[in-house]
Short mmCIF file of C-alpha atoms and ligand atoms in Angstrom, two decimals:
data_model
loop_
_atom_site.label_atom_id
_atom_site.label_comp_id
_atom_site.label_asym_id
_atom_site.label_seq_id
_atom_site.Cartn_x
_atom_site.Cartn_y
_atom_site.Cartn_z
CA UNK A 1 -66.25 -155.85 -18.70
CA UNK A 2 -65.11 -158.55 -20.53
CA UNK A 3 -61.05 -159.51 -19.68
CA UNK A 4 -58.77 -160.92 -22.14
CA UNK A 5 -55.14 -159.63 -21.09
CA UNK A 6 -55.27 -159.70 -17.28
CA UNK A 7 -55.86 -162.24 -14.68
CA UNK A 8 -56.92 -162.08 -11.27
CA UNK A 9 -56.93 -164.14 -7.99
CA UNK A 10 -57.58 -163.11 -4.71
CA UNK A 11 -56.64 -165.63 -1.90
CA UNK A 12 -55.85 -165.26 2.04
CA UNK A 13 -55.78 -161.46 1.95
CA UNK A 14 -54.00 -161.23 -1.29
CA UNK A 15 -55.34 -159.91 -4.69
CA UNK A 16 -52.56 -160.73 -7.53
CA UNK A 17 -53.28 -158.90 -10.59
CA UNK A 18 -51.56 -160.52 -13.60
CA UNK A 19 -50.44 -158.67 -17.11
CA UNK A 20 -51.49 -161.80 -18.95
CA UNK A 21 -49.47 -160.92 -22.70
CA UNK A 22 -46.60 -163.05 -22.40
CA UNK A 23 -46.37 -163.52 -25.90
CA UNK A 24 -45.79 -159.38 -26.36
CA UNK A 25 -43.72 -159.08 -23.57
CA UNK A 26 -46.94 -158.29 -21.37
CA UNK A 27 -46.64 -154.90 -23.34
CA UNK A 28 -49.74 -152.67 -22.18
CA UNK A 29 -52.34 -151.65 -25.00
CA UNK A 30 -55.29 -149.50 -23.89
CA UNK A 31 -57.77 -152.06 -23.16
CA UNK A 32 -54.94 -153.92 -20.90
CA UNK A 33 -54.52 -150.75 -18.97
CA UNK A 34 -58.79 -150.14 -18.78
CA UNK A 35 -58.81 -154.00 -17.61
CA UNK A 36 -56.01 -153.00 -14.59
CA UNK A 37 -58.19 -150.05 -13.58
CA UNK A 38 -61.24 -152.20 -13.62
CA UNK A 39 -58.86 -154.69 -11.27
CA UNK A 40 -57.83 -152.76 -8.86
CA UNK A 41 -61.24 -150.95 -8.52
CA UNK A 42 -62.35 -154.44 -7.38
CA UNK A 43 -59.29 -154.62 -5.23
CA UNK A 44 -60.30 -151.29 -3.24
CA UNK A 45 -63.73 -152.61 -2.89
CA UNK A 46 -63.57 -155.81 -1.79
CA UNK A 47 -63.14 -155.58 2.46
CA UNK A 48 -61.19 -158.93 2.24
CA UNK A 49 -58.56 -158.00 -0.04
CA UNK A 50 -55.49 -156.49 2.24
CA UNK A 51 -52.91 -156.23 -0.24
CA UNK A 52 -52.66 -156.33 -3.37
CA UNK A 53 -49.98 -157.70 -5.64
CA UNK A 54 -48.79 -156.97 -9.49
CA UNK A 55 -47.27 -158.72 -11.71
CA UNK A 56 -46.40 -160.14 -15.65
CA UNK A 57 -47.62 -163.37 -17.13
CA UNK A 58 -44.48 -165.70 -18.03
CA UNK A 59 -40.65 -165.45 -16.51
CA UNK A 60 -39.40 -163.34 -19.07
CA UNK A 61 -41.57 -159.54 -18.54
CA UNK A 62 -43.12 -157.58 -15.73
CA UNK A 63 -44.08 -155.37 -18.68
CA UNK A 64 -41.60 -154.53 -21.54
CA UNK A 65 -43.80 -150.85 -21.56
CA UNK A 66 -46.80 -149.14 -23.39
CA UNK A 67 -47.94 -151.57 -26.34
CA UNK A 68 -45.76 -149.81 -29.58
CA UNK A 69 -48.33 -151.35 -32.07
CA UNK A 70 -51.20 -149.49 -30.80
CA UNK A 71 -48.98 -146.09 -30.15
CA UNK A 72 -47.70 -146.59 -33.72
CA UNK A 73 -48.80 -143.20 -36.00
CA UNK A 74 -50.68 -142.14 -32.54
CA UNK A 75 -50.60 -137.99 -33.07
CA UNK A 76 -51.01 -135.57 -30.71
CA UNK A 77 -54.54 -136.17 -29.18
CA UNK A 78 -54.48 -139.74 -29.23
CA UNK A 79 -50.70 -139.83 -27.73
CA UNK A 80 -51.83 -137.00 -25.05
CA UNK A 81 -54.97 -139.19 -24.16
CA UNK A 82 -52.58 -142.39 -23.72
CA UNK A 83 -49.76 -140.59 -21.02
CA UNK A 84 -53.51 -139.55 -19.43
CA UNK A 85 -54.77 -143.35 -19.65
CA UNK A 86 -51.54 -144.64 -18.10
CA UNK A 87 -51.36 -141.62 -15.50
CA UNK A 88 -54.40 -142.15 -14.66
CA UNK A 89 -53.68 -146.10 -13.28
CA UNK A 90 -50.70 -144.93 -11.81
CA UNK A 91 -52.30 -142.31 -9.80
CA UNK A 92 -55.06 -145.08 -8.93
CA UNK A 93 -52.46 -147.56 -7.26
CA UNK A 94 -51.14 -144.36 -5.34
CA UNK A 95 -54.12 -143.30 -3.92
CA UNK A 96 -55.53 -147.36 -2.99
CA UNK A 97 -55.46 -147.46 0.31
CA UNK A 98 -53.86 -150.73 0.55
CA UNK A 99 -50.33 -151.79 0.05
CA UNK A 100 -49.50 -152.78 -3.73
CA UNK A 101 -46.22 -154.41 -4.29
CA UNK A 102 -44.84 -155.34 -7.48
CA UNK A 103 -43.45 -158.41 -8.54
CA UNK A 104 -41.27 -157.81 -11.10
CA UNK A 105 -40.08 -161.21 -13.00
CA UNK A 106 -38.40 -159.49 -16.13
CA UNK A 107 -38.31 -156.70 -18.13
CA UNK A 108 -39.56 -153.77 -16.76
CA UNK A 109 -39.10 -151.41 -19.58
CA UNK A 110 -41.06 -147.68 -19.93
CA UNK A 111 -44.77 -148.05 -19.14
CA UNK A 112 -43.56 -150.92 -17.13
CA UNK A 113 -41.02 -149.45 -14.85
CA UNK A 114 -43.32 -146.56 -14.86
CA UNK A 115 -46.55 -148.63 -13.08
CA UNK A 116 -44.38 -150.17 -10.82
CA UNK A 117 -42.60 -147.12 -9.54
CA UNK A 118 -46.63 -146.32 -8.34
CA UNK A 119 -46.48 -149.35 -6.58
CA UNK A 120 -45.42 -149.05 -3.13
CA UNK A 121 -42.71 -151.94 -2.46
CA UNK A 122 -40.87 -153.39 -5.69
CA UNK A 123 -39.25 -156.73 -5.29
CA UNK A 124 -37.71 -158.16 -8.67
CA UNK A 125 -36.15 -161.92 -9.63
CA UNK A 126 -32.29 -161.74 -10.44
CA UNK A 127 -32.87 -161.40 -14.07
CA UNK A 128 -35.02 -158.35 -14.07
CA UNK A 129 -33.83 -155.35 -16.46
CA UNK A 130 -35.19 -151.97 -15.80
CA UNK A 131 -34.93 -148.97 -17.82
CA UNK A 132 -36.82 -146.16 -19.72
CA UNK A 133 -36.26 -146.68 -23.25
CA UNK A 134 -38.77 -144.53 -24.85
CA UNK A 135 -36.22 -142.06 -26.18
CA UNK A 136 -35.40 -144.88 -28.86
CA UNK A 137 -38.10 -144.71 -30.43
CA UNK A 138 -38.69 -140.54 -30.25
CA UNK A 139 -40.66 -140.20 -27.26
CA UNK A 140 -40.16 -139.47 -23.59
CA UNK A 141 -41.83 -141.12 -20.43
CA UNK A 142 -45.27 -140.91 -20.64
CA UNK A 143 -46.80 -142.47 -17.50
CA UNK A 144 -44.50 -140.52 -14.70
CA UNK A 145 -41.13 -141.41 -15.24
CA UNK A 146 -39.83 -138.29 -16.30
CA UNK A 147 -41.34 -137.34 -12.20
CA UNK A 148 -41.40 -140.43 -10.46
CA UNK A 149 -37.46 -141.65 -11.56
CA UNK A 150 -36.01 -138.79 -10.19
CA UNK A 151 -37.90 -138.68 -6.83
CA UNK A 152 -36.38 -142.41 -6.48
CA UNK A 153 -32.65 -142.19 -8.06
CA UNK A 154 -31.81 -138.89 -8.13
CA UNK A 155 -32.25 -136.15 -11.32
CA UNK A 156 -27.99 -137.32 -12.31
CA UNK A 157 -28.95 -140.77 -12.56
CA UNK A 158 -32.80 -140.30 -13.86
CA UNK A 159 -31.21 -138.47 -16.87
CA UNK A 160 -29.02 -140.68 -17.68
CA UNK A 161 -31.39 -143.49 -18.01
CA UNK A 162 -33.78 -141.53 -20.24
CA UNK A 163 -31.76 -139.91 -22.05
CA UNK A 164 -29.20 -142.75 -23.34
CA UNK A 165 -32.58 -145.27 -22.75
CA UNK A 166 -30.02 -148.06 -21.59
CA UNK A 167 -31.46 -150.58 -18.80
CA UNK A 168 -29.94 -151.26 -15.44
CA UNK A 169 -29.76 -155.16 -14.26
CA UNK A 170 -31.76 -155.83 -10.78
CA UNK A 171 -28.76 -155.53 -8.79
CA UNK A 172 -28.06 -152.00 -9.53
CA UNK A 173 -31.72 -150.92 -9.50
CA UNK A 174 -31.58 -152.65 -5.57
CA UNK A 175 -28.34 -150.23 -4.60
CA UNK A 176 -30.12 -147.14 -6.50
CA UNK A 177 -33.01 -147.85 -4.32
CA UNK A 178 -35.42 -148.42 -7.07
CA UNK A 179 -35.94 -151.97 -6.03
CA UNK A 180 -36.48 -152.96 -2.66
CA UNK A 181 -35.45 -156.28 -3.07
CA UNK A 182 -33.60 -158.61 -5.70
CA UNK A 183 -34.21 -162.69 -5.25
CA UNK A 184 -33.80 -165.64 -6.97
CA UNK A 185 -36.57 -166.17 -10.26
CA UNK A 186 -37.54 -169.15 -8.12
CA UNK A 187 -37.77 -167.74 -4.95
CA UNK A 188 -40.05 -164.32 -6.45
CA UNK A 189 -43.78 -165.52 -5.92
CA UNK A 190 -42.45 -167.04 -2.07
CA UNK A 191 -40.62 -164.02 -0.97
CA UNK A 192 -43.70 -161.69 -2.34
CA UNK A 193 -46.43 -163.75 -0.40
CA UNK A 194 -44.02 -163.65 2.64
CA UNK A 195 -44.31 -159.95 2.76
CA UNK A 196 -47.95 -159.39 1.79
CA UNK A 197 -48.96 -161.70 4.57
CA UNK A 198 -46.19 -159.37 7.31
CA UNK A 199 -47.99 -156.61 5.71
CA UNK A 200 -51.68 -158.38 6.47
CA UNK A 201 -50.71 -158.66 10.19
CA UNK A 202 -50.00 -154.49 10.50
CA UNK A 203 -53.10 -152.05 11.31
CA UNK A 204 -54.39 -151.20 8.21
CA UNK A 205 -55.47 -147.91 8.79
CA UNK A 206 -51.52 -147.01 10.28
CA UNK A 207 -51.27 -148.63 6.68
CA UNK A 208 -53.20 -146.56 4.63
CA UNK A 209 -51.98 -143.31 6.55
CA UNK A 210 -48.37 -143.77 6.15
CA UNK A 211 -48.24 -144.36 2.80
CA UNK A 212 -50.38 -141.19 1.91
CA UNK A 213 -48.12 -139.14 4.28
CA UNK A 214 -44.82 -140.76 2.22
CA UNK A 215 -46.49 -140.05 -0.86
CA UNK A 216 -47.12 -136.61 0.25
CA UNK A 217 -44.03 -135.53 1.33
CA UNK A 218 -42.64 -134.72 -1.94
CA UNK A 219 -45.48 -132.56 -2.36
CA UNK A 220 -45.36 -130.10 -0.02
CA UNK A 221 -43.18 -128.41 2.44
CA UNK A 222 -41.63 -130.13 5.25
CA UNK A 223 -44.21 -127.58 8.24
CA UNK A 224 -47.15 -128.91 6.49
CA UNK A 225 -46.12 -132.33 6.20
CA UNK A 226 -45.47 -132.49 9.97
CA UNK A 227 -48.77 -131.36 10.20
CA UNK A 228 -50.62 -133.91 8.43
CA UNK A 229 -48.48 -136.30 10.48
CA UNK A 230 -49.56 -135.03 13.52
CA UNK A 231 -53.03 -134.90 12.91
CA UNK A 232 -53.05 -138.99 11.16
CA UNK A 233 -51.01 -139.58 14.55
CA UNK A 234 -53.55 -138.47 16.27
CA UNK A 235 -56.15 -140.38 14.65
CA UNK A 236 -54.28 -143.45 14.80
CA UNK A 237 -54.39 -143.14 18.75
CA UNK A 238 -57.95 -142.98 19.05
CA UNK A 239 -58.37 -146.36 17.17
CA UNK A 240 -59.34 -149.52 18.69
CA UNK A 241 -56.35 -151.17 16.58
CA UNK A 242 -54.22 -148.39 18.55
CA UNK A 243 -55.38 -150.06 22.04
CA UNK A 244 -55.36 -153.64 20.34
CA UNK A 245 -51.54 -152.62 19.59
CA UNK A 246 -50.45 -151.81 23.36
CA UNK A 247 -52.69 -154.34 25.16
CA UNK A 248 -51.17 -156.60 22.91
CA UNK A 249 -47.95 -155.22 23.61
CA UNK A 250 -48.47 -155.72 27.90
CA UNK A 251 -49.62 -159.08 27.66
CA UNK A 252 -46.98 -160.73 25.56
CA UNK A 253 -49.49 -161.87 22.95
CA UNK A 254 -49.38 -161.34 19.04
CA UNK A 255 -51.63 -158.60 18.02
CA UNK A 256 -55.21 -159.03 16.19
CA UNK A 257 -55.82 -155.94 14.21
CA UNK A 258 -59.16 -155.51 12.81
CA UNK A 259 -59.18 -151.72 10.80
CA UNK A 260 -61.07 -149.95 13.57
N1 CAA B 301 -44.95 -153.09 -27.47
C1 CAA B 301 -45.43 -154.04 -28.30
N2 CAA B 301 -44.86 -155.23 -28.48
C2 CAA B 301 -43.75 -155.49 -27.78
C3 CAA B 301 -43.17 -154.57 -26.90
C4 CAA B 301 -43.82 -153.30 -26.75
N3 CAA B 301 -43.40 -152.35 -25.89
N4 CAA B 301 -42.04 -155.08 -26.37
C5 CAA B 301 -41.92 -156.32 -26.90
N5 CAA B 301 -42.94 -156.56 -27.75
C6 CAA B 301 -43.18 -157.76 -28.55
C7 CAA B 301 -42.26 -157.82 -29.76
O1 CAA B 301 -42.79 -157.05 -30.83
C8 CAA B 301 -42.27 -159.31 -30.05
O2 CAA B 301 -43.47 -159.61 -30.72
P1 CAA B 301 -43.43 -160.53 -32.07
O3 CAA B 301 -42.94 -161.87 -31.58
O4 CAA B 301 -44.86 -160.53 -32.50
O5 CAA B 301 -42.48 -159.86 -32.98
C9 CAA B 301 -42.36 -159.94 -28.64
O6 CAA B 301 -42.84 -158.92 -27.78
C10 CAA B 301 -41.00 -160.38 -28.11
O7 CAA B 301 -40.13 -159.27 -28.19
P2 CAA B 301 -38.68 -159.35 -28.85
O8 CAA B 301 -38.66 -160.35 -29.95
O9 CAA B 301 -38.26 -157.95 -29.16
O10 CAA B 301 -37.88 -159.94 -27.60
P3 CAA B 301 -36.32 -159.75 -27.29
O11 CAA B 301 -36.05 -160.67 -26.16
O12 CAA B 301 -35.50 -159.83 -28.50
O13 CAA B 301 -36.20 -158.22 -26.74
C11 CAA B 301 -36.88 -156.30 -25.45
C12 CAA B 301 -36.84 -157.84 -25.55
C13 CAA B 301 -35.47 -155.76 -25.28
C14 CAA B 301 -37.69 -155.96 -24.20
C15 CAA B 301 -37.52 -155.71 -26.72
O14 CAA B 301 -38.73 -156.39 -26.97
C16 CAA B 301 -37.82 -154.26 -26.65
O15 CAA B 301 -36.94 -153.44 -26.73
N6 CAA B 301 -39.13 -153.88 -26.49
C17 CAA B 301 -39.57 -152.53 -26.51
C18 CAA B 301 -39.36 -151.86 -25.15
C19 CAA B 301 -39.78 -150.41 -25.20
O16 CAA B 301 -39.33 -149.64 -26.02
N7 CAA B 301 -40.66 -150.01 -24.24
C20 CAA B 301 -41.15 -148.67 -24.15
C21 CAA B 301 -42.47 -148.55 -24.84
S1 CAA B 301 -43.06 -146.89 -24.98
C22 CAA B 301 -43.64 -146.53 -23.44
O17 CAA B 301 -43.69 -147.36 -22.54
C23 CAA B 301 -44.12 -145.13 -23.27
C24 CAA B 301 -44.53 -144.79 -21.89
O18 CAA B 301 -43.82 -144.20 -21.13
C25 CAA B 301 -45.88 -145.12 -21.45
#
């Protein structure tokens, strides 16, 4: 596959996937969204990547949304086949079993917000503006906001942001809780690697469990969630991380995890 509007790096643990359309806002056409895929197949592959990181090209976008030029006179089947495209790579960062945090150094604006609600920790520089403004232009969310917005702010609030299609500043996306974190532009890319490498040093199959479990839990009831938590607890304490963690623990020494 040949890239033109994403970059990628992988270093220490760490695979940082970059929207690389500055110029447009990092706005994401199909191919842009095909190229992501392609990424964080990759990602899910490669045994030395532990967590992976998102993120825009430039200081002034995460992703201003789904690329208007190509949805421009789109019709049904093409429209219905680009919510699918865009589902599709949200679903994929859901289901990685690694951590995926986005770094959100802008706009995050429809498609935008909508990948990085997939993502499983959001931190955001002090300028960052979120909001689903597809409604201005006649449409609705198309890549799980209309699902995924709600589930984080409430249906009250998740209305009112795509219906009136106004955007929220950083701030009050932190105290909504659709943003983990709000620092300084400067202090974005430092406070990001800080956390991927905590994350590096947990077990990474207690990891991969929990966030399937958390992702679950708005899907079904609360018996057959506690279920499934039982039964990953139990498989967590017949790992050799598991003993790692509580030998670890007796002797007064940092743990070394190794995914067994
Ligand atoms: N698609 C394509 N191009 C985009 C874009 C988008 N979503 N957002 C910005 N751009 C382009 C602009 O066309 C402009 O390109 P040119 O220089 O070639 O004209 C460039 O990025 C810079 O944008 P602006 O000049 O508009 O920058 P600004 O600072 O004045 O405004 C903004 C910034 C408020 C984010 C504004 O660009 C904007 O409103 N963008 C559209 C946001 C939007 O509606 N997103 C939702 C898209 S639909 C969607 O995402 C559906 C879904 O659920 C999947």
């Amino acid at each position: 596959m040949e890239y033109k509007n994403t970059l990628y790096e992988k270093s220490e643990g760490i695979a940082t996937i970059t929207i690389n359309r500055p110029k447009a806002l990092n706005a994401l056409n199909e191919e842009t969204v095909l190229e992501l895929l392609a990424r964080l197949k990759d990602a899910k592959k490669d045994e030395n990547v532990k967590v992976v990181v998102i993120t825009g090209a430039g200081d002034k976008a995460f992703s201003a949304g789904a690329d208007l030029k190509m949805m421009k006179g789109a019709g049904a089947v093409k429209g219905m086949h680009l919510s699918q495209v865009g589902q599709k790579l949200t679903t994929e960062i859901e289901k990685l079993e690694k951590p995926v945090i986005a770094a959100i150094n802008g706009y995050a604006l429809g498609g935008g917000l909508e990948l990085s609600m997939a993502c499983d920790l959001r931190i955001a520089s002090e300028n960052a503006k979120l909001g689903q403004p597809e409604i201005n232009v006649g449409l609705i969310p198309g890549w799980g906001g209309t699902q995924r917005l709600p589930r984080f702010v409430g249906k009250a609030i998740a209305k009112e942001m795509i219906f009136t299609g106004k955007m929220i500043d950083a701030k009050t996306a932190e105290r909504l809780g659709l943003l983990n974190k709000v620092v300084p532009a400067n202090e974005l890319n430092s406070t990001v690697t800080e956390l991927a490498n905590e994350l590096m040093n947990k077990p990474p199959i207690g990891l991969e469990l929990a966030k399937q479990l958390i992702h679950n839990s708005t899907e079904t009831d609360l018996r057959v969630g506690l279920t499934h938590e039982a039964e990953a607890f139990g498989i967590l304490a017949s790992t050799e991380d598991f003993k790692e963690g509580v030998t670890a623990f007796l002797e007064k020494r940092k743990p070394e995890y190794k995914g067994k």
